């Protein structure tokens, strides 16, 4: 599976962005999908995940209520809608796919290249 993330950019605090991650290769609907992020000088951290059957989603406490993960299996795409952005959301955002249940730790099988989100104050 090859993952391609897009949608990052520069936004003011309080603004919104929608990240997309499109997959090619094996059947997209087979995988649990997740978003992680890594800020400069920090470790990669979990943001959100969604199960292969759409039923289960889980969010980091820091983004709960502001971010929404969704997937469109017909388009082989997973989205991350980010609202009420804060400067501390600044990071490179990575999409990932795994053969297994949802997970908040980065034990994912496939990773996208990352897209930079910068939130100015």
PDB file of C-alpha atoms in Angstrom:
ATOM      1  CA  UNK A   1       0.000   0.000   0.000  1.00  0.00           C
ATOM      2  CA  UNK A   2       1.333   3.418  -0.944  1.00  0.00           C
ATOM      3  CA  UNK A   3      -0.062   6.413   0.942  1.00  0.00           C
ATOM      4  CA  UNK A   4       0.042  10.010  -0.268  1.00  0.00           C
ATOM      5  CA  UNK A   5      -0.900  12.773   2.165  1.00  0.00           C
ATOM      6  CA  UNK A   6      -1.878  16.280   1.144  1.00  0.00           C
ATOM      7  CA  UNK A   7      -3.710  19.353   2.366  1.00  0.00           C
ATOM      8  CA  UNK A   8      -1.221  20.859   4.762  1.00  0.00           C
ATOM      9  CA  UNK A   9      -0.376  24.526   4.786  1.00  0.00           C
ATOM     10  CA  UNK A  10      -0.220  27.724   6.786  1.00  0.00           C
ATOM     11  CA  UNK A  11      -3.317  28.785   8.702  1.00  0.00           C
ATOM     12  CA  UNK A  12      -4.069  31.276  11.454  1.00  0.00           C
ATOM     13  CA  UNK A  13      -5.077  30.140  14.912  1.00  0.00           C
ATOM     14  CA  UNK A  14      -8.780  29.358  14.983  1.00  0.00           C
ATOM     15  CA  UNK A  15      -8.814  28.355  11.346  1.00  0.00           C
ATOM     16  CA  UNK A  16      -9.455  25.023   9.668  1.00  0.00           C
ATOM     17  CA  UNK A  17      -7.716  22.625   7.320  1.00  0.00           C
ATOM     18  CA  UNK A  18      -8.659  19.269   5.849  1.00  0.00           C
ATOM     19  CA  UNK A  19      -5.936  16.735   5.269  1.00  0.00           C
ATOM     20  CA  UNK A  20      -6.373  13.936   2.755  1.00  0.00           C
ATOM     21  CA  UNK A  21      -4.490  10.712   2.330  1.00  0.00           C
ATOM     22  CA  UNK A  22      -5.033   8.620  -0.770  1.00  0.00           C
ATOM     23  CA  UNK A  23      -3.925   5.010  -1.013  1.00  0.00           C
ATOM     24  CA  UNK A  24      -2.959   2.845  -3.913  1.00  0.00           C
ATOM     25  CA  UNK A  25      -2.145  -0.816  -3.995  1.00  0.00           C
ATOM     26  CA  UNK A  26      -3.962  -3.400  -1.930  1.00  0.00           C
ATOM     27  CA  UNK A  27      -7.611  -3.130  -0.979  1.00  0.00           C
ATOM     28  CA  UNK A  28      -7.989   0.072   1.000  1.00  0.00           C
ATOM     29  CA  UNK A  29     -11.074  -1.051   2.894  1.00  0.00           C
ATOM     30  CA  UNK A  30      -9.077  -3.856   4.522  1.00  0.00           C
ATOM     31  CA  UNK A  31      -7.031  -1.527   6.702  1.00  0.00           C
ATOM     32  CA  UNK A  32      -7.415   0.421   9.890  1.00  0.00           C
ATOM     33  CA  UNK A  33      -6.257   3.985   9.220  1.00  0.00           C
ATOM     34  CA  UNK A  34      -4.656   6.560  11.440  1.00  0.00           C
ATOM     35  CA  UNK A  35      -3.151  10.016  11.605  1.00  0.00           C
ATOM     36  CA  UNK A  36      -0.044  10.850  13.622  1.00  0.00           C
ATOM     37  CA  UNK A  37       1.964  14.041  13.901  1.00  0.00           C
ATOM     38  CA  UNK A  38       5.472  15.071  14.775  1.00  0.00           C
ATOM     39  CA  UNK A  39       6.439  18.540  15.900  1.00  0.00           C
ATOM     40  CA  UNK A  40      10.033  19.797  15.682  1.00  0.00           C
ATOM     41  CA  UNK A  41      12.154  18.238  18.406  1.00  0.00           C
ATOM     42  CA  UNK A  42       9.353  15.970  19.598  1.00  0.00           C
ATOM     43  CA  UNK A  43       8.416  12.353  19.145  1.00  0.00           C
ATOM     44  CA  UNK A  44       5.708  11.254  16.773  1.00  0.00           C
ATOM     45  CA  UNK A  45       2.343  11.247  18.530  1.00  0.00           C
ATOM     46  CA  UNK A  46      -1.048   9.753  17.879  1.00  0.00           C
ATOM     47  CA  UNK A  47      -3.835  12.008  16.580  1.00  0.00           C
ATOM     48  CA  UNK A  48      -6.785   9.875  15.399  1.00  0.00           C
ATOM     49  CA  UNK A  49      -7.708   6.468  14.069  1.00  0.00           C
ATOM     50  CA  UNK A  50     -10.670   4.853  12.332  1.00  0.00           C
ATOM     51  CA  UNK A  51     -11.519   1.186  11.973  1.00  0.00           C
ATOM     52  CA  UNK A  52     -11.926  -0.609   8.661  1.00  0.00           C
ATOM     53  CA  UNK A  53     -15.705  -0.879   9.184  1.00  0.00           C
ATOM     54  CA  UNK A  54     -16.151   2.811  10.062  1.00  0.00           C
ATOM     55  CA  UNK A  55     -17.617   1.843  13.441  1.00  0.00           C
ATOM     56  CA  UNK A  56     -14.785   2.811  15.760  1.00  0.00           C
ATOM     57  CA  UNK A  57     -12.897   6.064  15.950  1.00  0.00           C
ATOM     58  CA  UNK A  58     -10.542   7.292  18.642  1.00  0.00           C
ATOM     59  CA  UNK A  59      -8.840  10.624  19.219  1.00  0.00           C
ATOM     60  CA  UNK A  60      -6.015  12.025  21.260  1.00  0.00           C
ATOM     61  CA  UNK A  61      -7.326  14.148  24.120  1.00  0.00           C
ATOM     62  CA  UNK A  62      -5.518  17.157  22.690  1.00  0.00           C
ATOM     63  CA  UNK A  63      -7.635  17.131  19.500  1.00  0.00           C
ATOM     64  CA  UNK A  64     -10.927  15.658  20.720  1.00  0.00           C
ATOM     65  CA  UNK A  65     -13.851  17.840  19.742  1.00  0.00           C
ATOM     66  CA  UNK A  66     -11.772  19.773  17.184  1.00  0.00           C
ATOM     67  CA  UNK A  67     -10.583  17.109  14.733  1.00  0.00           C
ATOM     68  CA  UNK A  68     -12.635  14.519  12.859  1.00  0.00           C
ATOM     69  CA  UNK A  69     -11.304  11.489  11.037  1.00  0.00           C
ATOM     70  CA  UNK A  70     -13.317   9.938   8.234  1.00  0.00           C
ATOM     71  CA  UNK A  71     -12.763   7.594   5.318  1.00  0.00           C
ATOM     72  CA  UNK A  72     -14.178   7.057   1.857  1.00  0.00           C
ATOM     73  CA  UNK A  73     -13.410   3.536   0.747  1.00  0.00           C
ATOM     74  CA  UNK A  74     -14.747   4.179  -2.748  1.00  0.00           C
ATOM     75  CA  UNK A  75     -12.121   6.900  -3.168  1.00  0.00           C
ATOM     76  CA  UNK A  76      -9.387   5.059  -1.227  1.00  0.00           C
ATOM     77  CA  UNK A  77      -9.034   8.164   0.918  1.00  0.00           C
ATOM     78  CA  UNK A  78      -8.904   8.999   4.608  1.00  0.00           C
ATOM     79  CA  UNK A  79      -9.502  12.545   5.806  1.00  0.00           C
ATOM     80  CA  UNK A  80      -8.640  14.580   8.865  1.00  0.00           C
ATOM     81  CA  UNK A  81     -10.837  17.638   9.307  1.00  0.00           C
ATOM     82  CA  UNK A  82      -9.089  20.024  11.672  1.00  0.00           C
ATOM     83  CA  UNK A  83     -11.044  22.918  13.187  1.00  0.00           C
ATOM     84  CA  UNK A  84     -10.197  25.529  15.811  1.00  0.00           C
ATOM     85  CA  UNK A  85      -6.523  25.045  15.105  1.00  0.00           C
ATOM     86  CA  UNK A  86      -3.978  26.122  17.698  1.00  0.00           C
ATOM     87  CA  UNK A  87      -0.277  26.950  17.349  1.00  0.00           C
ATOM     88  CA  UNK A  88       0.517  23.751  19.242  1.00  0.00           C
ATOM     89  CA  UNK A  89      -1.060  21.773  16.396  1.00  0.00           C
ATOM     90  CA  UNK A  90       1.906  22.770  14.221  1.00  0.00           C
ATOM     91  CA  UNK A  91       3.585  19.576  13.032  1.00  0.00           C
ATOM     92  CA  UNK A  92       4.169  17.255  10.128  1.00  0.00           C
ATOM     93  CA  UNK A  93       1.092  15.060   9.854  1.00  0.00           C
ATOM     94  CA  UNK A  94       1.411  11.461   8.718  1.00  0.00           C
ATOM     95  CA  UNK A  95      -1.265   9.053   7.611  1.00  0.00           C
ATOM     96  CA  UNK A  96      -0.813   5.360   8.251  1.00  0.00           C
ATOM     97  CA  UNK A  97      -2.493   2.026   7.611  1.00  0.00           C
ATOM     98  CA  UNK A  98      -2.417  -1.215   9.549  1.00  0.00           C
ATOM     99  CA  UNK A  99      -3.728  -4.736   9.276  1.00  0.00           C
ATOM    100  CA  UNK A 100      -5.415  -4.964  12.663  1.00  0.00           C
ATOM    101  CA  UNK A 101      -7.681  -3.141  15.114  1.00  0.00           C
ATOM    102  CA  UNK A 102      -7.440   0.549  15.876  1.00  0.00           C
ATOM    103  CA  UNK A 103      -4.280   1.535  17.690  1.00  0.00           C
ATOM    104  CA  UNK A 104      -2.908   4.674  19.297  1.00  0.00           C
ATOM    105  CA  UNK A 105       0.696   3.536  19.091  1.00  0.00           C
ATOM    106  CA  UNK A 106       2.619   3.823  15.829  1.00  0.00           C
ATOM    107  CA  UNK A 107       2.673   0.104  15.056  1.00  0.00           C
ATOM    108  CA  UNK A 108       1.284   0.667  11.607  1.00  0.00           C
ATOM    109  CA  UNK A 109       2.386  -1.227   8.536  1.00  0.00           C
ATOM    110  CA  UNK A 110       2.371   1.578   5.979  1.00  0.00           C
ATOM    111  CA  UNK A 111       3.106   5.293   6.233  1.00  0.00           C
ATOM    112  CA  UNK A 112       2.611   8.309   4.015  1.00  0.00           C
ATOM    113  CA  UNK A 113       5.306  10.902   3.474  1.00  0.00           C
ATOM    114  CA  UNK A 114       3.798  13.563   5.723  1.00  0.00           C
ATOM    115  CA  UNK A 115       2.295  16.972   5.125  1.00  0.00           C
ATOM    116  CA  UNK A 116       3.274  20.089   7.072  1.00  0.00           C
ATOM    117  CA  UNK A 117       0.672  22.045   9.020  1.00  0.00           C
ATOM    118  CA  UNK A 118       1.730  25.394  10.438  1.00  0.00           C
ATOM    119  CA  UNK A 119      -0.617  27.352  12.692  1.00  0.00           C
ATOM    120  CA  UNK A 120       0.311  30.948  13.332  1.00  0.00           C
ATOM    121  CA  UNK A 121      -0.747  32.845  16.438  1.00  0.00           C
TER     122      UNK A 121
END
